[in-house]
PDB file of C-alpha atoms and ligand atoms in Angstrom:
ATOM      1  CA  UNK A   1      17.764  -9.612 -12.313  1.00  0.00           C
ATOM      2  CA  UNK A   2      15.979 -10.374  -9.180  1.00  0.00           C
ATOM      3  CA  UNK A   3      16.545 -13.915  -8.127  1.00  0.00           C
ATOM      4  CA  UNK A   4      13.501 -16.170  -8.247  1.00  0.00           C
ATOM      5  CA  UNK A   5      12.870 -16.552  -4.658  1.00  0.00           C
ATOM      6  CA  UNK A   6      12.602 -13.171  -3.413  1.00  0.00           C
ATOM      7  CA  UNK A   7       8.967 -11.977  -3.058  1.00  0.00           C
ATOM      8  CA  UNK A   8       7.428  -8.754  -3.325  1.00  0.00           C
ATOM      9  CA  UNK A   9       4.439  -8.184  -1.344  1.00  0.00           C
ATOM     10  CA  UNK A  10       2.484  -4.695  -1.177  1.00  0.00           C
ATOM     11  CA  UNK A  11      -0.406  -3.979   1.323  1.00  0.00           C
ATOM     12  CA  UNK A  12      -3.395  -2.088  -0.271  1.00  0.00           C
ATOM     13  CA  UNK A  13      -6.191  -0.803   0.879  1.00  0.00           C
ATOM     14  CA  UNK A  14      -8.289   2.722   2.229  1.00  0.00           C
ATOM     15  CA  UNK A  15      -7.275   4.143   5.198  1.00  0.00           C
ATOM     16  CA  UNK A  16      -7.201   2.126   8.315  1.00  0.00           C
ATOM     17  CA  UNK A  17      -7.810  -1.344   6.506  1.00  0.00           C
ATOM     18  CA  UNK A  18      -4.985  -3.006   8.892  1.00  0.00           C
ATOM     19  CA  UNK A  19      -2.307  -2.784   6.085  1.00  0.00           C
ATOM     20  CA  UNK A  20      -0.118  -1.889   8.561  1.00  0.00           C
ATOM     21  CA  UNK A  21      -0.782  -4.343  11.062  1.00  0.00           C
ATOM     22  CA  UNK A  22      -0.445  -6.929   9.150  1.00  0.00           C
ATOM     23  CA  UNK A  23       2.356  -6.035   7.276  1.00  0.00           C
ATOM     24  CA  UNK A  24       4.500  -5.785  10.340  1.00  0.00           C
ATOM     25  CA  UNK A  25       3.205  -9.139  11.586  1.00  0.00           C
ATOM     26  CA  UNK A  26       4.573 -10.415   8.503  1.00  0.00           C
ATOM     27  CA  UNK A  27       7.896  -9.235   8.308  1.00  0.00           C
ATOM     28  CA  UNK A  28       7.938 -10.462  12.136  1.00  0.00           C
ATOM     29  CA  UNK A  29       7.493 -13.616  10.938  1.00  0.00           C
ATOM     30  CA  UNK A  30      10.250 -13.509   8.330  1.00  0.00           C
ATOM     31  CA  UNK A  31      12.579 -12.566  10.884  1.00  0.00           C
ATOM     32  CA  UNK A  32      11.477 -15.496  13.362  1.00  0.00           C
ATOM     33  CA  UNK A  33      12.765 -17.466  11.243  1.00  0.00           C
ATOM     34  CA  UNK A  34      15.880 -15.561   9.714  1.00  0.00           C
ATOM     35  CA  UNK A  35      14.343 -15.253   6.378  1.00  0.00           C
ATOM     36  CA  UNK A  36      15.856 -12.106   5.074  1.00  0.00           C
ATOM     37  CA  UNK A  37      13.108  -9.582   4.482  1.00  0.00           C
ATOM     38  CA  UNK A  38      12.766  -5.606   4.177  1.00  0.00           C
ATOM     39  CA  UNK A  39       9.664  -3.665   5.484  1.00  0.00           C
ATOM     40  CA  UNK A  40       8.697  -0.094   3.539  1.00  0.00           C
ATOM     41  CA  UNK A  41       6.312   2.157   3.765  1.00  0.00           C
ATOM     42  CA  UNK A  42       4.634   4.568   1.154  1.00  0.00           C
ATOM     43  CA  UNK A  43       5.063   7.016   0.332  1.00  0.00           C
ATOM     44  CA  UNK A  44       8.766   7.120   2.305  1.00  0.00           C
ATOM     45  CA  UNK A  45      11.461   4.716   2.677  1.00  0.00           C
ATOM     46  CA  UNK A  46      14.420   6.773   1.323  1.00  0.00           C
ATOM     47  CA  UNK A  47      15.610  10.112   2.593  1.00  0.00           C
ATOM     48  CA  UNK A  48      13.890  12.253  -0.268  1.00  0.00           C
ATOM     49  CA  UNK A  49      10.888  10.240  -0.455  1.00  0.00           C
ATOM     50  CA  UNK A  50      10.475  10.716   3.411  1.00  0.00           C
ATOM     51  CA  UNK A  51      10.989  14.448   2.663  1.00  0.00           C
ATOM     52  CA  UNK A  52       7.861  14.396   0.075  1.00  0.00           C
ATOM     53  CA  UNK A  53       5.804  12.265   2.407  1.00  0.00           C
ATOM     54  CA  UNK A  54       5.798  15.230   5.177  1.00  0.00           C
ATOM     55  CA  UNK A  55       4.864  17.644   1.465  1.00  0.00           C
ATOM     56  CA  UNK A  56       2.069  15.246   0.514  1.00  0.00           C
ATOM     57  CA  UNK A  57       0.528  14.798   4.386  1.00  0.00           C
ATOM     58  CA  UNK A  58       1.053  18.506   5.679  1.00  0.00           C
ATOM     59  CA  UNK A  59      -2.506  20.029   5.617  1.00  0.00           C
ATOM     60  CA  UNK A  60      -0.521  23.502   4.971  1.00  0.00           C
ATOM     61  CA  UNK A  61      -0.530  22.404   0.935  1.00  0.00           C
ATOM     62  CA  UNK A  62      -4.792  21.787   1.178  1.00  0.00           C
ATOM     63  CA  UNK A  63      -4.710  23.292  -2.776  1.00  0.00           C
ATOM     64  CA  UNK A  64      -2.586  20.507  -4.617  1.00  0.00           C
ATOM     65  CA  UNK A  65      -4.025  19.863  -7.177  1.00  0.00           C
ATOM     66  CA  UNK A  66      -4.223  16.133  -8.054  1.00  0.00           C
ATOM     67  CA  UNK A  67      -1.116  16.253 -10.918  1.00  0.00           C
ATOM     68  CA  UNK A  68       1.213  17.599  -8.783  1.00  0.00           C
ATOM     69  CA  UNK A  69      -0.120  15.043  -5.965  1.00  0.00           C
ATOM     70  CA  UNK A  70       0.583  11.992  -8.808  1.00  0.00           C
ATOM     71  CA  UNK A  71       3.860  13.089  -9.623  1.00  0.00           C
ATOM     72  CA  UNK A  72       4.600  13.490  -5.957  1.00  0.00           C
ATOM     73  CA  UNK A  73       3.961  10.029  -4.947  1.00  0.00           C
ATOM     74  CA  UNK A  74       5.364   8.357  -8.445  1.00  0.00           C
ATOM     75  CA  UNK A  75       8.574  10.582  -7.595  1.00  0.00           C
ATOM     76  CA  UNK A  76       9.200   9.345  -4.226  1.00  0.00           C
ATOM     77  CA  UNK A  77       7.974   5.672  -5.325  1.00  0.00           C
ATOM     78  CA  UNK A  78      11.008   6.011  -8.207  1.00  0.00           C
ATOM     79  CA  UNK A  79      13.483   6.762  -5.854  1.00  0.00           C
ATOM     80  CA  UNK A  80      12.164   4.124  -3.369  1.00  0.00           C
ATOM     81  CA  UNK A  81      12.218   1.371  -6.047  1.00  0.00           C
ATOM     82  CA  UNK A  82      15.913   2.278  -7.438  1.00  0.00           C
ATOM     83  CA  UNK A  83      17.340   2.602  -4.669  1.00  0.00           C
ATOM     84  CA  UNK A  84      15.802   0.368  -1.672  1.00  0.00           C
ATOM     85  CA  UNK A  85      13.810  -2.329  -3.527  1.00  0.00           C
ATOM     86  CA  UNK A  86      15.704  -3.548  -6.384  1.00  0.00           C
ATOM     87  CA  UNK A  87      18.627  -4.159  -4.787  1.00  0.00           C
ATOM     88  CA  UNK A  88      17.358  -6.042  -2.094  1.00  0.00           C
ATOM     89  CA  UNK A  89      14.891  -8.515  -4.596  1.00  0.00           C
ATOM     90  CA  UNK A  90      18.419  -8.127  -6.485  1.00  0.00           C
ATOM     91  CA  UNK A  91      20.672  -9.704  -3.205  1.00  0.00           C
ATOM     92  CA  UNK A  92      17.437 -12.407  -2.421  1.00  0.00           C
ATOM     93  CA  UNK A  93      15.790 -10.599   0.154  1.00  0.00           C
ATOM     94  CA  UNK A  94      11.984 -10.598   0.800  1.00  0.00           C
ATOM     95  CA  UNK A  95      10.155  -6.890   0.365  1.00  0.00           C
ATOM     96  CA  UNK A  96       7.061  -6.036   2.139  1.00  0.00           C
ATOM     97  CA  UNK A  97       5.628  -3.234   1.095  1.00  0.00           C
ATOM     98  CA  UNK A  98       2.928  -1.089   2.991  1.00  0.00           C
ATOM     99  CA  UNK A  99       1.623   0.342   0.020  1.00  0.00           C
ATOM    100  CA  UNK A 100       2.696   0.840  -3.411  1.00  0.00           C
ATOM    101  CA  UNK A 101       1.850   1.657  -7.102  1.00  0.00           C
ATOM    102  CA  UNK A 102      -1.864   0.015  -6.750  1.00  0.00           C
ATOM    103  CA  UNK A 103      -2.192   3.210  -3.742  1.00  0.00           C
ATOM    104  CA  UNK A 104      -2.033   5.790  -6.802  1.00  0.00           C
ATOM    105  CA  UNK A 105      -4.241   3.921  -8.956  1.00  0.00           C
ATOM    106  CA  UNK A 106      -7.443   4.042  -6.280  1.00  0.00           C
ATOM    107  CA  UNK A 107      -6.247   7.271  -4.801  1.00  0.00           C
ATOM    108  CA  UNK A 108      -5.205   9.464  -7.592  1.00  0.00           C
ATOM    109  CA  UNK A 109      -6.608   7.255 -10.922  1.00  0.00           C
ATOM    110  CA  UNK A 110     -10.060   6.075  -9.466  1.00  0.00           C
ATOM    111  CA  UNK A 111     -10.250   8.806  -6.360  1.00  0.00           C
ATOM    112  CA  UNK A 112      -9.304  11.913  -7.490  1.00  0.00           C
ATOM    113  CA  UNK A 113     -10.261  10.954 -11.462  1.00  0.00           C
ATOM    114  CA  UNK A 114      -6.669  11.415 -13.220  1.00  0.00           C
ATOM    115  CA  UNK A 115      -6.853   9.195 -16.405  1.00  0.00           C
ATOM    116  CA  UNK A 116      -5.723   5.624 -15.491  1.00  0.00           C
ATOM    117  CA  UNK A 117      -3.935   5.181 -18.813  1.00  0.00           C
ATOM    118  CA  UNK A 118      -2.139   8.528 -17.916  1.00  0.00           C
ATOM    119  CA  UNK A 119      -1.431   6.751 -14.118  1.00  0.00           C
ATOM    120  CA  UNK A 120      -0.154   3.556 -15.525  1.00  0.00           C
ATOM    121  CA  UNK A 121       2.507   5.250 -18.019  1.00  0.00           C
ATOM    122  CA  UNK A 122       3.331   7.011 -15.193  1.00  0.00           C
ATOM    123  CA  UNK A 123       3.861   3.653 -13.219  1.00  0.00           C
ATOM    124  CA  UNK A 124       5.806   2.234 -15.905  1.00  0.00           C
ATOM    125  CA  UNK A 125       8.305   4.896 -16.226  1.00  0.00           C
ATOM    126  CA  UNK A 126       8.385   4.969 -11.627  1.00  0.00           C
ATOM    127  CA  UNK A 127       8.648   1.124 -11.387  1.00  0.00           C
ATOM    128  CA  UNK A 128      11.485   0.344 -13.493  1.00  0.00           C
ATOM    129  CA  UNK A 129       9.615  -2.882 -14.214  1.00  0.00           C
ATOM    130  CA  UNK A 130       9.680  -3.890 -10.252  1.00  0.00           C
ATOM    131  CA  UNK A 131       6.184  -4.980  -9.848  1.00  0.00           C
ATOM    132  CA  UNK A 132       4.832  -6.727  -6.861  1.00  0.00           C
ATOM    133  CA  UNK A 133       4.288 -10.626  -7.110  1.00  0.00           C
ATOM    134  CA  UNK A 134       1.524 -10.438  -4.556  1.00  0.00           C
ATOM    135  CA  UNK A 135      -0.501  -8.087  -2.914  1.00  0.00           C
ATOM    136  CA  UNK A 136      -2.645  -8.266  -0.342  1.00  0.00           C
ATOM    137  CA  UNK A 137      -6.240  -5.988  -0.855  1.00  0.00           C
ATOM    138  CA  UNK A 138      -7.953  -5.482   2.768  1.00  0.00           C
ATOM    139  CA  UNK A 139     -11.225  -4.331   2.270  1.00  0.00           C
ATOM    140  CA  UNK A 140     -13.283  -2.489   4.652  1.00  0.00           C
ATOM    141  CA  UNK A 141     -16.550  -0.332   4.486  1.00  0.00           C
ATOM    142  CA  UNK A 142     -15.698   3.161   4.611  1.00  0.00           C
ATOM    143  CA  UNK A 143     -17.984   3.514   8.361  1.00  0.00           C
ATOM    144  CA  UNK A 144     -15.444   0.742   9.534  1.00  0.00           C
ATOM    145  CA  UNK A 145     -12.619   2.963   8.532  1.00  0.00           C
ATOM    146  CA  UNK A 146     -14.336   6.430  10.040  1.00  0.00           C
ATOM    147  CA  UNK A 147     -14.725   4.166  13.221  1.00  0.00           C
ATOM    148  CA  UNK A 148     -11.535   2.725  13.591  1.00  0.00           C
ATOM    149  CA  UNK A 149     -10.416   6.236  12.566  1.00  0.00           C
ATOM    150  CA  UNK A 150     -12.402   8.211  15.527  1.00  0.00           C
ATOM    151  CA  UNK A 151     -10.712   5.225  18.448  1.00  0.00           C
ATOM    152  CA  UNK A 152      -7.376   6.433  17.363  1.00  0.00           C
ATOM    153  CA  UNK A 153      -8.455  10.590  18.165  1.00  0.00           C
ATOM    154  CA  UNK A 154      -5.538  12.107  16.290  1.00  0.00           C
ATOM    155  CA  UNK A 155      -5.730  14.847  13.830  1.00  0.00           C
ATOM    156  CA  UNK A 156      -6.484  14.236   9.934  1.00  0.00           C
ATOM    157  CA  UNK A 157      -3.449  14.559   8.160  1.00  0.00           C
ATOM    158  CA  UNK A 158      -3.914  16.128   4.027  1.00  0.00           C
ATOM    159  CA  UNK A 159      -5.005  12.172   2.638  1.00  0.00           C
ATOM    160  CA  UNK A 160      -7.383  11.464   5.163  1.00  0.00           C
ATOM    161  CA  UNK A 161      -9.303  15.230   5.102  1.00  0.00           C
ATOM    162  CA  UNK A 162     -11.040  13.726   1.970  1.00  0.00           C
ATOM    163  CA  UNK A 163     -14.898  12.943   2.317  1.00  0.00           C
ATOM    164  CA  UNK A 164     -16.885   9.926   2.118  1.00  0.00           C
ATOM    165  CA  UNK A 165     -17.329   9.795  -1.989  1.00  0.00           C
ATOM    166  CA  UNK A 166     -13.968  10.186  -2.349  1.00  0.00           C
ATOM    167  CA  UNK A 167     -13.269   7.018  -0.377  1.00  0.00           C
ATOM    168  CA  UNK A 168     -15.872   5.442  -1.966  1.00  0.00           C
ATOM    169  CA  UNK A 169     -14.316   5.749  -5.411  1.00  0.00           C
ATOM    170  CA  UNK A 170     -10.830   4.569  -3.814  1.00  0.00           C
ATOM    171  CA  UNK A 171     -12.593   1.427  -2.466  1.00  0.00           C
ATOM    172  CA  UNK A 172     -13.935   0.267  -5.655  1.00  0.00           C
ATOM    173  CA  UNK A 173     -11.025   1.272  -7.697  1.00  0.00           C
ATOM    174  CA  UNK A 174      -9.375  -1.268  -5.472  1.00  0.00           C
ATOM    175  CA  UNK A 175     -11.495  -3.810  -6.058  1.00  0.00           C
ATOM    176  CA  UNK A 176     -11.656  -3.351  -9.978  1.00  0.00           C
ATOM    177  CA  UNK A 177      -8.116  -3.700  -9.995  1.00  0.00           C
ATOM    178  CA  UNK A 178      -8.219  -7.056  -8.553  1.00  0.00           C
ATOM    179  CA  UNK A 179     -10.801  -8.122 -10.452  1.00  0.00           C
ATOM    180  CA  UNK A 180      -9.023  -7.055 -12.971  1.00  0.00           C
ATOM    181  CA  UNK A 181      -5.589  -8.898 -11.564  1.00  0.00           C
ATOM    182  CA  UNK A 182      -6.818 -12.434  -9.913  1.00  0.00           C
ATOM    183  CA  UNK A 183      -3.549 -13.894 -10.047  1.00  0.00           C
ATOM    184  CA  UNK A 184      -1.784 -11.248  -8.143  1.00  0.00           C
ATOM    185  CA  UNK A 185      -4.001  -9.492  -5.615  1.00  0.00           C
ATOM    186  CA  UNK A 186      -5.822 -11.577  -3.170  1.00  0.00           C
ATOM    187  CA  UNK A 187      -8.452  -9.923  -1.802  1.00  0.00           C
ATOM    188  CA  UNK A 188      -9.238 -10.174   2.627  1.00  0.00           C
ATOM    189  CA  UNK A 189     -12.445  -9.206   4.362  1.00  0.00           C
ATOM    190  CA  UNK A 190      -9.939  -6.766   6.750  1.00  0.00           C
ATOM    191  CA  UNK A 191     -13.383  -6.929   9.371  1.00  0.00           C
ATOM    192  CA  UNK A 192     -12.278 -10.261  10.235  1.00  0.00           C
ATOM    193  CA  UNK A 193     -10.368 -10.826  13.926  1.00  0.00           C
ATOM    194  CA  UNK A 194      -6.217  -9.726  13.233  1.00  0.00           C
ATOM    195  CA  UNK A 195      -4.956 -13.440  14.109  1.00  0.00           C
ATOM    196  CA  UNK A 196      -7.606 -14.808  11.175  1.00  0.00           C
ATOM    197  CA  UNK A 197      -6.325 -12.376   8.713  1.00  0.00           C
ATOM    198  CA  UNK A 198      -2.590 -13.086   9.270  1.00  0.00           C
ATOM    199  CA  UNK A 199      -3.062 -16.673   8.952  1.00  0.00           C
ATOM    200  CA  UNK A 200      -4.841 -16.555   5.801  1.00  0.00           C
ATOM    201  CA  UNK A 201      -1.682 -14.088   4.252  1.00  0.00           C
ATOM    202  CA  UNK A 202       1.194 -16.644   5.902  1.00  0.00           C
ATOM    203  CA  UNK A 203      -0.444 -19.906   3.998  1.00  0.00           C
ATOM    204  CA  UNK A 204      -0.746 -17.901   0.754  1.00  0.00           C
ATOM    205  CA  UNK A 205       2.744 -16.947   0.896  1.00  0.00           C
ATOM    206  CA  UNK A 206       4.360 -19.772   2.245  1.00  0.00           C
ATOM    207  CA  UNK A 207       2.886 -21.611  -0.679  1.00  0.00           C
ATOM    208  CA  UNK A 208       5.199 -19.155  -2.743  1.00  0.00           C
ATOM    209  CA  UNK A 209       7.751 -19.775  -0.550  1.00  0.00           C
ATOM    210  CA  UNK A 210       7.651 -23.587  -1.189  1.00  0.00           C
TER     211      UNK A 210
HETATM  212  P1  ADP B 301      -3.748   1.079   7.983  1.00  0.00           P
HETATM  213  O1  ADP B 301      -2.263   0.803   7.908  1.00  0.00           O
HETATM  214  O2  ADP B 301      -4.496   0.363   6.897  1.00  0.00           O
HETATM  215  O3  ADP B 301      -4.095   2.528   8.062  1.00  0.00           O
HETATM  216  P2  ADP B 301      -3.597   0.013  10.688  1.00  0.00           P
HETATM  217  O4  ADP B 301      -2.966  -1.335  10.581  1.00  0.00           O
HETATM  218  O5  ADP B 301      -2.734   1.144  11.152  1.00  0.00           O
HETATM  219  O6  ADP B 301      -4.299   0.399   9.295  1.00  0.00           O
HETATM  220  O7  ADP B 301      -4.874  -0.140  11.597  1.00  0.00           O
HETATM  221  C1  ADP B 301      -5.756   0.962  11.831  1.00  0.00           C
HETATM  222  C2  ADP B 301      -6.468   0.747  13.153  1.00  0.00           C
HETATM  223  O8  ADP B 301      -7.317  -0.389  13.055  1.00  0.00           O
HETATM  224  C3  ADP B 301      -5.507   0.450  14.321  1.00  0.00           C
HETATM  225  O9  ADP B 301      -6.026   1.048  15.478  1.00  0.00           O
HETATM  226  C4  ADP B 301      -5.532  -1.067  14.419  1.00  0.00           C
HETATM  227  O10 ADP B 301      -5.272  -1.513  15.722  1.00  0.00           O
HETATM  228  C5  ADP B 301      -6.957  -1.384  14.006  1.00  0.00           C
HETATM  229  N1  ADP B 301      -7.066  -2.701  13.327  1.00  0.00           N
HETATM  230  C6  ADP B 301      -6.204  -3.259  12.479  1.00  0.00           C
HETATM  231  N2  ADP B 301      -6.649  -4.451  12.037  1.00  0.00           N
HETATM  232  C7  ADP B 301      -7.855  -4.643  12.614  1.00  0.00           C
HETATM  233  C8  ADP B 301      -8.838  -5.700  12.550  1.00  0.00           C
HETATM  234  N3  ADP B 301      -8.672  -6.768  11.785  1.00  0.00           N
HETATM  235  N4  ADP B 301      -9.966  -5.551  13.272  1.00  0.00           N
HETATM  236  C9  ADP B 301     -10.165  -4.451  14.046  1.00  0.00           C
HETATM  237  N5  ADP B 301      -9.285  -3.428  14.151  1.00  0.00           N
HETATM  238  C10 ADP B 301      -8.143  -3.507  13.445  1.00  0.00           C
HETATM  239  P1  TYD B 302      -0.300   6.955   5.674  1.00  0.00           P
HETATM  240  O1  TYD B 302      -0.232   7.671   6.971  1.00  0.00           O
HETATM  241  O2  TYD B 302       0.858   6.100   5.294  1.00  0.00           O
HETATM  242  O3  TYD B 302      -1.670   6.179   5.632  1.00  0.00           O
HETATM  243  P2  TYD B 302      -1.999   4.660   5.779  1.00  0.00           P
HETATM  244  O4  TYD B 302      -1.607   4.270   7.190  1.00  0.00           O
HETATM  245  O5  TYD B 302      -3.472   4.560   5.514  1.00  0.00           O
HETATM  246  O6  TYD B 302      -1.193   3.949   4.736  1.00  0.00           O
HETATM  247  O7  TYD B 302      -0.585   8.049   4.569  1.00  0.00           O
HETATM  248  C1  TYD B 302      -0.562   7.801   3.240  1.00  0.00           C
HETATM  249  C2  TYD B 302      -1.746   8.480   2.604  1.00  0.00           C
HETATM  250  O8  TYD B 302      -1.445   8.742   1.246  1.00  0.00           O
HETATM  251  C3  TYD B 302      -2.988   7.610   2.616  1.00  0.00           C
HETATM  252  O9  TYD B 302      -4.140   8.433   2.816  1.00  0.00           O
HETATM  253  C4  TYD B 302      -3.052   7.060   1.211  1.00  0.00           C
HETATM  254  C5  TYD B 302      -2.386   8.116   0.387  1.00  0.00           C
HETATM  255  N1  TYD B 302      -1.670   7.636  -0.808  1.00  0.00           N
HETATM  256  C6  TYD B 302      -2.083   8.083  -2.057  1.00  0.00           C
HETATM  257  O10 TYD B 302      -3.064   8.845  -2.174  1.00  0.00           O
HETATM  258  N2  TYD B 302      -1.394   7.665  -3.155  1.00  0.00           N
HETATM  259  C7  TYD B 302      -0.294   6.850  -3.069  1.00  0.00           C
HETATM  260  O11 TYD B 302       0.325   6.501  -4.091  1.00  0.00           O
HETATM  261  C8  TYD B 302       0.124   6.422  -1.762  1.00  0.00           C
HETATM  262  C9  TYD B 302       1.320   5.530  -1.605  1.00  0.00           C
HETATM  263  C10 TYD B 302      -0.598   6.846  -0.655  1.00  0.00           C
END
């Protein structure tokens, strides 16, 4: 199926961890250096699952409850993984993911309590057996995030209206899952200077690269 060389990275972490930054800085250095690579973003990366990204964000739908919020993001992950991500691991190239399954896990298993045995069967039936080969856990005290937050002065969107024990519960969902994973997350103090943080993902995967 997918051919040996082709990673899959995901991004995890709360809200304003640096996921983002550093997952672009990444797939700029693929590109340097003409290593094919795709960047995606969840919940969105198709057409549809862009469509239930503005459902799951717009503060208009405050009342989902936290089923319909699971099937939501598994339903837009499904698409995204059948018809974005497996064929490009499938052709060789390089997926960097800013987020993925381990997002519903701490958000919707640990954060808003679904049953994690529940979220996985869920995962298994979304992912089509496309799992990511490493991911990358940035972990941040919740004040961090509220502070990095307030800088940016925009309006919460749905996921971010959520209170401090909620994002308490996400953060250490996160980091039971790697405990529970060592070999595939690798966990980064994301309080450390950008440029520190980047180098430390580049040697880890250009050791898979090798
Ligand atoms: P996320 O994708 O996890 O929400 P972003 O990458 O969008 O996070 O970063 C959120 C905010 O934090 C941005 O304003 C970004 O510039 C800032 N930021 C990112 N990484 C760091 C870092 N290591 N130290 C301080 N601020 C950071
Ligand atoms: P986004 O703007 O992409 O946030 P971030 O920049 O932090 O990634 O919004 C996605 C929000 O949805 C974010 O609060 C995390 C949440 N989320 C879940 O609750 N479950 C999921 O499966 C995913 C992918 C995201």
């Amino acid at each position: 199926m997918t051919q040996p060389n082709a990673l899959f990275l995901s991004f995890e972490g709360i809200d304003f961890s640096g996921k983002s930054t550093q997952a672009r800085l990444v797939y700029e250095w693929f590109r340097q250096r003409d290593i094919p690579a795709m960047f995606v973003r969840e919940p969105g990366g198709t057409a549809l699952s862009e469509e239930i990204r503005r459902i799951l964000l717009d503060r208009t739908y405050g009342t989902m409850c936290a089923e319909a919020e699971l099937f939501l993001f598994s339903a837009a992950r499904a698409q995204l993984v059948r018809e974005t991500i497996l064929p490009a691991l499938s052709s060789g190239i390089h997926v960097i993911a800013d987020r993925f399954h381990d997002s519903t896990t701490a958000y919707q298993g640990y954060g808003r309590g679904i049953d994690l045995d529940a979220v996985r069967a869920i995962h298994r039936l979304a992912l089509n057996g496309v799992y990511p080969h490493i991911t990358f856990f940035f972990d941040i005290p919740y004040e961090e995030s509220r502070r990095r937050r307030a800088l940016l002065n925009r309006p919460d969107d749905r996921m971010e209206a959520q209170d401090e024990t909620f994002y308490l519960r996400v953060r250490s969902g996160y980091a039971a899952l790697a405990k529970h994973e060592p070999d595939r997350f690798i966990v980064l103090d994301g309080c450390r200077p950008v440029e520190e943080i980047t180098r430390t993902i580049l040697q880890s995967i250009q050791e898979r690269l090798t």
